């Protein structure tokens, strides 16, 4: 049985959860971690037993025997981080929101396809047993034709202009952070909408504090 | 104690429910009923013990001692029916949807105000004990500031192009029939939205089979 050597690029809270879960997967091992801070990388590597810790994302490319890179930086960095890895031939699992806009996402996919390199958005809800069961029940016709779907996701957080969630430079806002989940669920069950109409409440920084959408099919 | 003499204009299913409920109200009596069919009016009057039954809406105006008229015709007729009664000086309780559009509603209100005559939309959900309790809890601050509200209403019905629900000439469509309820609940708790965006699925007749809206405040 091959054991896959994982690297993590970007070592925030979600990277920590990922590392905790990776330890439960028999065929996976945390092999390398990369942060813009070497101290942070070394501490993270020590916590999870990773063999390699580097203090820049570029240095990660020189670490031998990486099978896949999990990108866990803020949304604003996904495009650059994914291209960095893909161009070095490293398979990528990239956190949602995958990119800041469609043209970034298209370029990421093009580079992956041109190099024949695995690239995937780390959309965990797609693999929830409950979601798979719901898909199965719908496919089997148990609820008849799906005519209407309501999905939402929200949480309460204090306004902090410099935080990832509110800073436009870090691709803040509710849509990119949690709005992608209900949109994804809609797409999973109903496909690509013919029309999308949205309203949002702006934070003082300009990003959306909330966002409501109506999709037509 | 004064007993109010009610008249009903339009004798469909909802009118029948109204008459059943009116019988439970000590200060109210079903006094007159009007249909475009005299047979239907007489049968309805017999079922509910109304003193007067007439075979046209115009004839209702000649019936003595009416205190209020409940208008239960299809949405398409509310404007004409309400104006008929108001211009005869009869107070009106008009079923939802109140009118087909804003200009009709404005004219109905203007005529009522000019004549000093009572006019009200029969928006029963406004008076549900659960709605009043929710308003009370919100006003008391029990859930903090209301930031987000989800409201919907739907039912399953077969497509029949000539039915009230699907015929554009009868002001068919989901928005006027049931969409007004979640819109009203939104307005009750959050006020008038600054922006409304909607999508709809059209029936072959062109009316909306469903309608989804996102409101901004």
XYZ file of C-alpha atoms in Angstrom, chain B residues 102-204:
103
model
C -49.267 49.250 -7.358
C -51.309 51.772 -9.364
C -54.506 49.777 -8.797
C -53.743 49.565 -5.072
C -53.018 53.303 -4.902
C -56.295 54.167 -6.577
C -58.245 51.863 -4.234
C -56.649 53.575 -1.240
C -57.250 57.055 -2.670
C -60.939 56.369 -3.231
C -61.306 54.968 0.285
C -59.505 57.924 1.850
C -61.425 60.482 -0.205
C -64.706 58.943 0.964
C -63.547 58.300 4.515
C -64.453 54.636 4.039
C -62.753 51.668 5.699
C -60.600 49.571 3.346
C -58.358 46.729 4.425
C -56.516 43.832 2.827
C -57.671 40.522 4.333
C -54.165 39.508 5.327
C -55.015 36.926 7.927
C -51.443 35.843 8.705
C -50.916 39.307 10.223
C -53.196 38.231 13.056
C -51.924 34.738 13.725
C -51.115 34.396 17.443
C -47.745 32.912 16.427
C -46.943 35.979 14.318
C -47.967 38.340 17.104
C -45.841 36.367 19.555
C -42.851 36.496 17.212
C -43.273 40.264 16.788
C -43.470 40.621 20.557
C -40.283 38.579 21.104
C -38.409 40.546 18.458
C -39.612 43.894 19.832
C -38.471 42.856 23.321
C -34.996 42.139 21.938
C -35.092 38.447 22.789
C -33.226 37.426 19.655
C -31.148 40.573 19.292
C -31.219 42.527 16.047
C -32.953 40.764 13.170
C -30.307 40.364 10.479
C -31.747 37.723 8.210
C -35.157 36.275 7.530
C -36.099 33.277 5.421
C -39.749 32.876 4.487
C -41.424 30.676 1.955
C -44.788 29.269 1.035
C -45.614 26.732 -1.605
C -47.957 23.939 -2.502
C -48.321 21.382 -5.218
C -51.070 21.786 -7.775
C -51.646 20.282 -11.230
C -51.168 22.551 -14.223
C -54.540 23.687 -15.570
C -54.202 26.578 -18.018
C -57.725 27.878 -17.392
C -57.588 27.792 -13.599
C -57.331 30.913 -11.480
C -53.783 29.913 -10.563
C -52.462 29.667 -14.117
C -54.623 32.035 -16.172
C -52.964 35.448 -16.657
C -56.401 37.013 -17.192
C -57.280 35.972 -13.628
C -53.972 37.342 -12.284
C -52.553 33.841 -11.862
C -49.065 32.939 -10.686
C -47.327 32.039 -7.466
C -46.318 35.551 -6.450
C -49.842 36.984 -6.285
C -51.298 33.813 -4.812
C -48.809 32.779 -2.116
C -45.639 34.861 -2.663
C -47.381 37.763 -0.954
C -47.243 35.885 2.370
C -43.441 35.596 2.724
C -43.103 39.129 1.315
C -45.518 40.365 3.933
C -43.685 38.545 6.730
C -40.421 40.116 5.519
C -41.992 43.553 5.517
C -43.547 43.001 8.941
C -40.202 42.192 10.579
C -37.724 44.148 8.453
C -39.692 46.950 6.816
C -39.526 48.105 3.214
C -36.544 46.641 1.367
C -34.087 48.917 -0.404
C -33.708 46.443 -3.241
C -35.672 43.455 -4.546
C -34.271 40.912 -6.963
C -36.386 38.052 -8.240
C -36.299 35.068 -10.539
C -39.264 32.978 -11.624
C -40.121 29.860 -13.564
C -42.835 30.572 -16.132
C -45.769 28.261 -16.803
C -46.783 27.740 -20.458
